[in-house]
Tab-separated table of C-alpha atoms and ligand atoms in Angstrom:
chain	number	residue	atom	x	y	z
A	7	MET	CA	-25.293	12.400	5.128
A	8	THR	CA	-23.263	10.002	7.422
A	9	LEU	CA	-19.798	8.508	7.247
A	10	LEU	CA	-19.089	5.288	9.143
A	11	TYR	CA	-15.524	5.040	10.355
A	12	THR	CA	-14.169	1.617	11.345
A	13	SER	CA	-10.378	1.955	11.518
A	14	ASP	CA	-7.726	3.070	14.022
A	15	PRO	CA	-9.374	4.766	17.081
A	16	GLU	CA	-6.670	7.425	17.611
A	17	ARG	CA	-6.970	8.549	13.986
A	18	GLY	CA	-10.837	8.408	14.363
A	19	ARG	CA	-10.610	10.849	17.290
A	20	ILE	CA	-8.728	13.290	15.193
A	21	TRP	CA	-10.988	12.796	12.163
A	22	ARG	CA	-14.058	13.325	14.353
A	23	GLU	CA	-12.667	16.738	15.500
A	24	ILE	CA	-11.780	17.823	12.052
A	25	PHE	CA	-15.205	16.705	10.566
A	26	ALA	CA	-17.049	18.571	13.366
A	27	ALA	CA	-14.994	21.800	12.679
A	28	GLU	CA	-14.707	21.745	8.975
A	29	ALA	CA	-17.624	19.660	7.677
A	30	PRO	CA	-20.432	19.731	10.307
A	31	GLY	CA	-22.899	18.628	7.607
A	32	ILE	CA	-21.326	15.231	7.363
A	33	GLY	CA	-22.189	12.978	10.311
A	34	PHE	CA	-19.187	11.060	11.663
A	35	VAL	CA	-20.006	7.791	13.410
A	36	THR	CA	-18.265	4.610	14.647
A	37	PRO	CA	-20.003	1.309	14.571
A	38	GLU	CA	-21.199	1.775	18.275
A	39	GLU	CA	-22.944	5.044	17.196
A	40	MET	CA	-24.198	3.837	13.893
A	41	GLY	CA	-27.990	3.606	14.524
A	42	HIS	CA	-29.828	2.217	11.501
A	43	PRO	CA	-27.162	0.844	9.053
A	44	ALA	CA	-29.265	1.875	6.013
A	45	THR	CA	-28.609	5.542	6.850
A	46	ILE	CA	-24.808	5.102	6.072
A	47	ARG	CA	-23.752	6.502	2.781
A	48	TYR	CA	-20.056	6.537	3.171
A	49	LEU	CA	-17.645	4.038	4.803
A	50	ALA	CA	-14.044	4.777	5.726
A	51	ALA	CA	-12.304	1.497	6.561
A	52	TRP	CA	-9.322	-0.754	6.049
A	53	ASP	CA	-10.985	-4.070	5.520
A	54	PRO	CA	-14.675	-4.119	6.428
A	55	SER	CA	-16.326	-7.468	7.134
A	56	ALA	CA	-18.743	-8.970	4.649
A	57	ASP	CA	-21.370	-8.946	7.504
A	58	LEU	CA	-21.026	-5.118	7.965
A	59	LEU	CA	-21.090	-4.521	4.181
A	60	SER	CA	-24.283	-6.628	3.859
A	61	GLN	CA	-25.973	-4.425	6.440
A	62	LEU	CA	-25.097	-1.105	4.744
A	63	THR	CA	-27.700	-1.130	2.201
A	64	GLY	CA	-27.527	2.685	1.475
A	65	LEU	CA	-23.720	2.614	0.982
A	66	GLU	CA	-22.504	4.755	-1.927
A	67	VAL	CA	-18.669	5.021	-1.483
A	68	LEU	CA	-16.135	2.928	0.324
A	69	PHE	CA	-13.070	4.921	1.130
A	70	SER	CA	-9.854	2.997	1.848
A	71	VAL	CA	-8.029	4.598	4.846
A	72	GLY	CA	-4.756	3.517	3.126
A	73	ALA	CA	-3.233	4.118	-0.394
A	74	GLY	CA	-3.722	0.522	-1.395
A	75	VAL	CA	-6.972	-1.338	-2.091
A	76	ASP	CA	-5.576	-4.909	-2.347
A	77	GLN	CA	-6.902	-5.774	1.159
A	78	PHE	CA	-10.491	-5.594	-0.238
A	79	ASP	CA	-12.080	-8.614	-1.732
A	80	MET	CA	-13.588	-6.706	-4.605
A	81	SER	CA	-15.878	-9.609	-5.562
A	82	LYS	CA	-17.718	-9.220	-2.266
A	83	LEU	CA	-18.319	-5.414	-2.727
A	84	PRO	CA	-21.749	-4.646	-4.327
A	85	SER	CA	-21.122	-3.375	-7.889
A	86	HIS	CA	-22.926	-0.044	-7.300
A	87	VAL	CA	-20.533	0.929	-4.384
A	88	ARG	CA	-17.643	3.132	-5.642
A	89	LEU	CA	-14.209	2.386	-4.249
A	90	VAL	CA	-11.695	5.174	-3.532
A	91	ARG	CA	-8.161	4.817	-2.266
A	92	MET	CA	-6.472	7.423	0.019
A	93	ILE	CA	-4.469	10.115	-1.767
A	94	GLU	CA	-3.186	12.635	0.744
A	95	PRO	CA	0.092	14.573	1.137
A	96	GLY	CA	1.254	12.786	4.261
A	97	ILE	CA	1.366	9.356	2.390
A	98	THR	CA	3.276	10.934	-0.458
A	99	GLU	CA	5.814	12.791	1.788
A	100	GLY	CA	6.497	9.643	3.750
A	101	MET	CA	7.121	7.575	0.635
A	102	VAL	CA	9.427	10.062	-0.858
A	103	GLU	CA	11.542	10.265	2.331
A	104	TYR	CA	11.734	6.588	2.629
A	105	VAL	CA	12.611	5.776	-0.911
A	106	CYS	CA	15.185	8.592	-1.178
A	107	GLY	CA	16.823	7.366	2.003
A	108	ALA	CA	16.857	3.770	0.744
A	109	VAL	CA	18.293	4.773	-2.702
A	110	LEU	CA	21.008	6.822	-1.124
A	111	ALA	CA	21.794	3.973	1.354
A	112	LEU	CA	22.225	1.545	-1.553
A	113	HIS	CA	23.999	4.095	-3.771
A	114	ARG	CA	26.501	4.708	-0.990
A	115	ASN	CA	26.980	1.023	-0.184
A	116	PHE	CA	25.507	1.156	3.356
A	117	ILE	CA	24.663	-2.566	3.253
A	118	ASP	CA	28.220	-3.522	2.425
A	119	TYR	CA	29.665	-1.252	5.046
A	120	ARG	CA	27.291	-2.788	7.611
A	121	ILE	CA	28.638	-6.306	6.742
A	122	ALA	CA	32.188	-4.894	6.802
A	123	GLN	CA	31.683	-3.344	10.250
A	124	ARG	CA	30.426	-6.687	11.673
A	125	GLU	CA	33.575	-8.289	10.346
A	126	HIS	CA	35.724	-5.438	11.603
A	127	ARG	CA	36.996	-4.548	7.962
A	128	TRP	CA	37.920	-1.026	7.220
A	129	GLU	CA	37.682	-1.112	3.416
A	130	PRO	CA	36.504	1.833	1.333
A	131	ILE	CA	34.521	1.005	-1.857
A	132	ASP	CA	35.090	3.080	-4.957
A	133	LEU	CA	32.554	5.779	-5.375
A	134	VAL	CA	30.182	5.652	-8.327
A	135	PRO	CA	28.939	9.061	-9.401
A	136	ALA	CA	25.208	9.539	-9.088
A	137	ALA	CA	25.070	10.164	-12.856
A	138	ALA	CA	26.376	6.677	-13.459
A	139	ARG	CA	23.786	5.047	-11.135
A	140	ARG	CA	20.656	4.033	-12.853
A	141	ILE	CA	17.474	4.100	-10.759
A	142	GLY	CA	14.291	2.475	-12.110
A	143	VAL	CA	10.749	2.886	-10.595
A	144	MET	CA	8.067	0.236	-11.398
A	145	GLY	CA	4.765	2.201	-11.211
A	146	LEU	CA	4.430	5.828	-12.335
A	147	GLY	CA	1.326	6.727	-10.209
A	148	GLN	CA	0.916	9.153	-7.393
A	149	LEU	CA	3.943	7.804	-5.426
A	150	GLY	CA	6.276	6.717	-8.266
A	151	GLN	CA	6.024	10.173	-9.804
A	152	ALA	CA	6.671	11.926	-6.522
A	153	VAL	CA	9.637	9.697	-5.818
A	154	LEU	CA	11.165	10.351	-9.316
A	155	LYS	CA	10.766	13.997	-8.894
A	156	ALA	CA	12.450	13.998	-5.554
A	157	LEU	CA	15.418	11.896	-6.887
A	158	ARG	CA	15.975	14.158	-9.905
A	159	PRO	CA	18.329	16.813	-8.057
A	160	PHE	CA	20.829	13.999	-7.190
A	161	SER	CA	21.629	13.564	-10.917
A	162	PHE	CA	20.862	9.841	-11.027
A	163	SER	CA	19.866	8.324	-14.343
A	164	LEU	CA	16.137	7.846	-14.009
A	165	SER	CA	13.782	5.437	-15.665
A	166	ALA	CA	10.216	4.180	-15.079
A	167	TRP	CA	7.820	1.465	-16.115
A	168	SER	CA	4.045	1.463	-16.043
A	169	ARG	CA	1.021	-0.090	-17.775
A	170	SER	CA	0.381	2.843	-20.048
A	171	HIS	CA	2.697	5.338	-21.623
A	172	HIS	CA	3.739	8.456	-19.643
A	173	GLN	CA	6.079	11.383	-20.309
A	174	LEU	CA	7.997	12.739	-17.407
A	175	GLU	CA	10.762	15.281	-17.600
A	176	GLY	CA	14.209	13.750	-17.010
A	177	VAL	CA	12.823	10.249	-16.929
A	178	SER	CA	13.172	7.523	-19.564
A	179	CYS	CA	9.613	6.028	-19.472
A	180	HIS	CA	8.655	2.554	-20.610
A	181	ALA	CA	5.310	0.749	-20.662
A	182	GLY	CA	3.926	-2.760	-20.726
A	183	GLU	CA	5.381	-6.182	-21.271
A	184	ALA	CA	7.053	-5.278	-24.489
A	185	GLU	CA	9.299	-2.648	-22.853
A	186	MET	CA	9.911	-4.458	-19.602
A	187	SER	CA	13.225	-5.919	-20.500
A	188	THR	CA	14.658	-2.636	-21.762
A	189	PHE	CA	13.550	-1.002	-18.550
A	190	LEU	CA	14.907	-3.786	-16.263
A	191	GLN	CA	18.267	-3.921	-18.085
A	192	SER	CA	18.830	-0.289	-17.109
A	193	CYS	CA	18.199	-0.485	-13.370
A	194	ASP	CA	21.093	-0.701	-10.887
A	195	ILE	CA	18.429	0.020	-8.235
A	196	LEU	CA	14.862	-1.131	-8.769
A	197	ILE	CA	12.014	0.358	-6.776
A	198	CYS	CA	8.623	-1.500	-6.679
A	199	LEU	CA	5.715	0.957	-6.436
A	200	VAL	CA	2.980	-0.768	-8.463
A	201	PRO	CA	-0.253	-1.740	-6.751
A	202	LEU	CA	-0.874	-5.400	-5.967
A	203	THR	CA	-3.229	-6.792	-8.540
A	204	ILE	CA	-3.864	-10.106	-10.278
A	205	GLU	CA	-1.307	-8.943	-12.957
A	206	THR	CA	1.376	-7.738	-10.533
A	207	ARG	CA	1.334	-10.532	-7.840
A	208	GLY	CA	4.688	-12.228	-7.929
A	209	ILE	CA	6.109	-9.696	-10.432
A	210	LEU	CA	9.391	-9.566	-8.473
A	211	CYS	CA	10.299	-13.114	-9.516
A	212	ARG	CA	13.396	-14.764	-10.932
A	213	ASP	CA	12.246	-14.071	-14.513
A	214	THR	CA	12.092	-10.315	-13.687
A	215	LEU	CA	14.845	-9.852	-11.248
A	216	SER	CA	17.425	-11.806	-13.318
A	217	ARG	CA	16.935	-9.275	-16.111
A	218	LEU	CA	18.495	-6.559	-13.917
A	219	PRO	CA	22.252	-5.986	-14.377
A	220	ARG	CA	24.438	-8.128	-12.217
A	221	GLY	CA	24.954	-6.514	-8.781
A	222	ALA	CA	21.590	-4.609	-8.842
A	223	ALA	CA	19.648	-3.896	-5.774
A	224	LEU	CA	15.834	-4.033	-4.986
A	225	ILE	CA	13.668	-1.702	-2.920
A	226	ASN	CA	10.190	-3.117	-2.397
A	227	VAL	CA	7.665	-0.653	-0.981
A	228	GLY	CA	4.806	-2.000	-2.879
A	229	ARG	CA	3.384	-5.162	-1.145
A	230	GLY	CA	4.829	-8.396	0.064
A	231	GLY	CA	2.803	-10.228	-2.490
A	232	HIS	CA	4.864	-8.726	-5.321
A	233	LEU	CA	8.016	-10.621	-4.323
A	234	VAL	CA	8.739	-14.312	-4.766
A	235	GLU	CA	10.762	-14.686	-1.595
A	236	GLN	CA	12.730	-17.785	-2.611
A	237	ASP	CA	13.750	-16.168	-5.972
A	238	LEU	CA	15.250	-13.147	-4.117
A	239	LEU	CA	17.144	-15.343	-1.718
A	240	SER	CA	18.566	-17.400	-4.623
A	241	LEU	CA	19.557	-14.372	-6.599
A	242	LEU	CA	21.265	-12.788	-3.582
A	243	ASP	CA	23.145	-16.100	-2.878
A	244	GLU	CA	24.214	-16.240	-6.571
A	245	ALA	CA	25.380	-12.512	-6.115
A	246	HIS	CA	23.211	-11.567	-9.185
A	247	LEU	CA	21.645	-9.125	-6.720
A	248	SER	CA	23.636	-7.263	-4.170
A	249	ALA	CA	21.011	-6.139	-1.664
A	250	ALA	CA	17.292	-5.688	-0.950
A	251	ILE	CA	15.478	-3.139	1.271
A	252	LEU	CA	12.047	-4.455	2.042
A	253	ASP	CA	9.320	-2.536	3.727
A	254	VAL	CA	6.594	-5.015	2.998
A	255	THR	CA	6.358	-8.835	3.371
A	256	ASP	CA	3.732	-11.485	3.060
A	257	PRO	CA	2.525	-12.169	5.647
A	258	GLU	CA	3.094	-9.184	7.923
A	259	PRO	CA	4.607	-9.347	10.500
A	260	LEU	CA	7.296	-11.463	8.990
A	261	PRO	CA	7.135	-14.870	10.750
A	262	LYS	CA	9.833	-15.783	13.426
A	263	GLY	CA	12.627	-17.859	11.954
A	264	HIS	CA	12.112	-16.451	8.443
A	265	PRO	CA	15.476	-16.292	6.454
A	266	PHE	CA	14.962	-12.629	5.724
A	267	TRP	CA	15.493	-11.707	9.394
A	268	ASP	CA	19.234	-12.630	9.479
A	269	HIS	CA	20.193	-12.257	5.809
A	270	PRO	CA	23.213	-9.753	5.711
A	271	ARG	CA	22.102	-8.377	2.423
A	272	ILE	CA	18.511	-7.682	3.384
A	273	MET	CA	17.215	-4.731	5.217
A	274	LEU	CA	13.674	-4.860	6.721
A	275	THR	CA	11.410	-2.215	7.933
A	276	PRO	CA	7.943	-3.069	9.368
A	277	HIS	CA	5.645	-1.536	6.702
A	278	ILE	CA	6.372	2.042	7.754
A	279	ALA	CA	7.523	3.575	4.467
A	280	SER	CA	4.560	5.929	4.675
A	281	VAL	CA	1.562	6.020	6.858
A	282	THR	CA	-1.752	7.857	6.368
A	283	ARG	CA	-1.418	11.117	8.287
A	284	ALA	CA	-4.572	11.834	10.321
A	285	ASP	CA	-5.105	15.524	9.686
A	286	THR	CA	-4.215	15.713	5.976
A	287	ALA	CA	-6.213	12.473	5.338
A	288	ALA	CA	-9.395	13.770	7.086
A	289	ARG	CA	-9.269	16.877	4.754
A	290	ALA	CA	-8.635	14.781	1.646
A	291	LEU	CA	-11.690	12.613	2.598
A	292	ILE	CA	-13.906	15.614	3.223
A	293	ALA	CA	-12.872	17.078	-0.148
A	294	ASN	CA	-13.799	13.807	-1.925
A	295	ILE	CA	-17.143	13.550	-0.240
A	296	ARG	CA	-17.903	17.112	-1.326
A	297	ARG	CA	-16.866	16.203	-4.939
A	298	HIS	CA	-19.079	13.138	-4.783
A	299	GLU	CA	-22.028	15.288	-3.627
A	300	ALA	CA	-21.385	17.811	-6.408
A	301	GLY	CA	-21.381	14.973	-8.967
A	302	GLU	CA	-17.664	15.557	-9.731
A	303	PRO	CA	-15.026	12.830	-10.078
A	304	MET	CA	-13.435	11.736	-6.804
A	305	GLU	CA	-9.642	11.755	-6.554
A	306	GLY	CA	-8.339	8.171	-6.305
A	307	GLU	CA	-11.365	6.287	-7.571
A	308	VAL	CA	-10.433	2.750	-8.283
A	309	SER	CA	-11.315	0.924	-11.513
A	310	ARG	CA	-12.635	-2.510	-10.387
A	311	LYS	CA	-11.620	-3.837	-13.746
A	312	ARG	CA	-7.977	-2.808	-13.536
A	313	GLY	CA	-7.884	-3.578	-9.801
A	314	TYR	CA	-6.296	-0.210	-8.818
B	415	NDP	P1	-1.236	4.653	-8.407
B	415	NDP	O1	-2.562	3.777	-8.622
B	415	NDP	O2	-1.332	6.092	-8.399
B	415	NDP	O3	-0.202	4.143	-9.517
B	415	NDP	C1	0.033	2.793	-9.852
B	415	NDP	C2	1.087	2.757	-10.974
B	415	NDP	O4	1.270	1.368	-11.158
B	415	NDP	C3	0.468	3.300	-12.307
B	415	NDP	O5	1.562	4.004	-12.879
B	415	NDP	C4	0.140	2.089	-13.058
B	415	NDP	O6	0.330	2.235	-14.469
B	415	NDP	C5	1.136	1.054	-12.594
B	415	NDP	N1	0.733	-0.222	-12.783
B	415	NDP	C6	-0.385	-0.784	-12.265
B	415	NDP	N2	-0.501	-2.118	-12.806
B	415	NDP	C7	0.532	-2.286	-13.630
B	415	NDP	C8	0.953	-3.411	-14.375
B	415	NDP	N3	0.287	-4.601	-14.406
B	415	NDP	N4	2.129	-3.213	-15.132
B	415	NDP	C9	2.755	-2.025	-15.069
B	415	NDP	N5	2.379	-0.984	-14.414
B	415	NDP	C10	1.309	-1.121	-13.533
B	415	NDP	O7	-0.666	4.011	-7.051
B	415	NDP	P2	0.225	4.823	-5.913
B	415	NDP	O8	1.400	5.333	-6.629
B	415	NDP	O9	-0.601	5.658	-5.150
B	415	NDP	O10	0.566	3.549	-4.935
B	415	NDP	C11	1.353	2.439	-5.400
B	415	NDP	C12	1.346	1.371	-4.323
B	415	NDP	O11	2.267	1.711	-3.297
B	415	NDP	C13	0.090	1.203	-3.541
B	415	NDP	O12	-0.909	0.387	-4.356
B	415	NDP	C14	0.527	0.424	-2.291
B	415	NDP	O13	0.554	-1.000	-2.646
B	415	NDP	C15	1.924	0.891	-2.186
B	415	NDP	N6	2.090	1.716	-0.980
B	415	NDP	C16	2.903	1.222	0.105
B	415	NDP	C17	3.082	1.922	1.170
B	415	NDP	C18	3.984	1.522	2.266
B	415	NDP	O14	4.095	2.111	3.304
B	415	NDP	N7	4.922	0.541	1.953
B	415	NDP	C19	2.325	3.118	1.436
B	415	NDP	C20	1.477	3.638	0.392
B	415	NDP	C21	1.379	2.823	-0.812
B	415	NDP	P3	-0.570	3.331	-15.324
B	415	NDP	O15	0.042	4.718	-14.975
B	415	NDP	O16	-0.439	3.066	-16.791
B	415	NDP	O17	-2.042	3.220	-14.906
């Protein structure tokens, strides 16, 4: 039973050690060590080439080394190959830290104070109690749920929106197109944590964002493809939106000269909200291979039909 690894070499070095110590029965190889491609049953990769995939005739499971799977061209994956995204505690912890930090920065007007500092203005802004600040999360999956749980102790008013109905303690949950307006109208801070699919591409557009209350702010930690950039810029210029914290853009890195770089009401980070942590991810992968070998469902298996 052999796993081919084609991603970051430093993480690969750590994974190799953990596989050798904790799962010696699973061969861990890089492309240079692969031998006959037909012997590979598992592939851990970010975006494998069509050429490589065509050689791996014995492939059973493709494991994404990241939480998303939007980088894969699913139409090029053989239909019998199962696709699994990365679910591991490091990714969740990183996202929780980032989103809580971003929510608190917006709640406490850090973007306005940064502008005021540049203009040498010493002007306190009236405090809004957390209970009066409405935070909404698009996407109630692995990460959306963890973020909402971490935000609960601050006493914010919490809501969420997803494709299917969920129930979550202390969170007003909405689902589908029919409940989207009600959700959006109750978000002073909107956090995007849906996967990028055919349905969600461009979801952060004028039609959606203009349904937020005037003065609302956006945190996009999903994917750059969710955002219609020009719509965000216009809504900021019209003061319908007050600020945006963006961890993702399309393309990445953001091109030189892009208007986001210097916009006073946009804060950018270079897709670092959360990163796959080598040790915890290796163990999550080993656990999933063992589930697959035992004929049990794997954690994070992607539905090709839904696209996530
Ligand atoms: P999950 O698959 O666990 O959850 C996805 C959620 O989005 C589900 O609640 C799902 O609804 C909802 N959803 C999907 N499609 C739609 C739709 N069309 N309309 C409404 N809701 C929808 O994903 P994760 O929580 O693990 O990750 C979310 C995304 O976060 C990743 O796909 C990735 O793009 C991004 N990410 C970004 C990182 C960064 O560093 N910036 C790091 C890690 C992830 P339902 O519950 O009904 O199925």
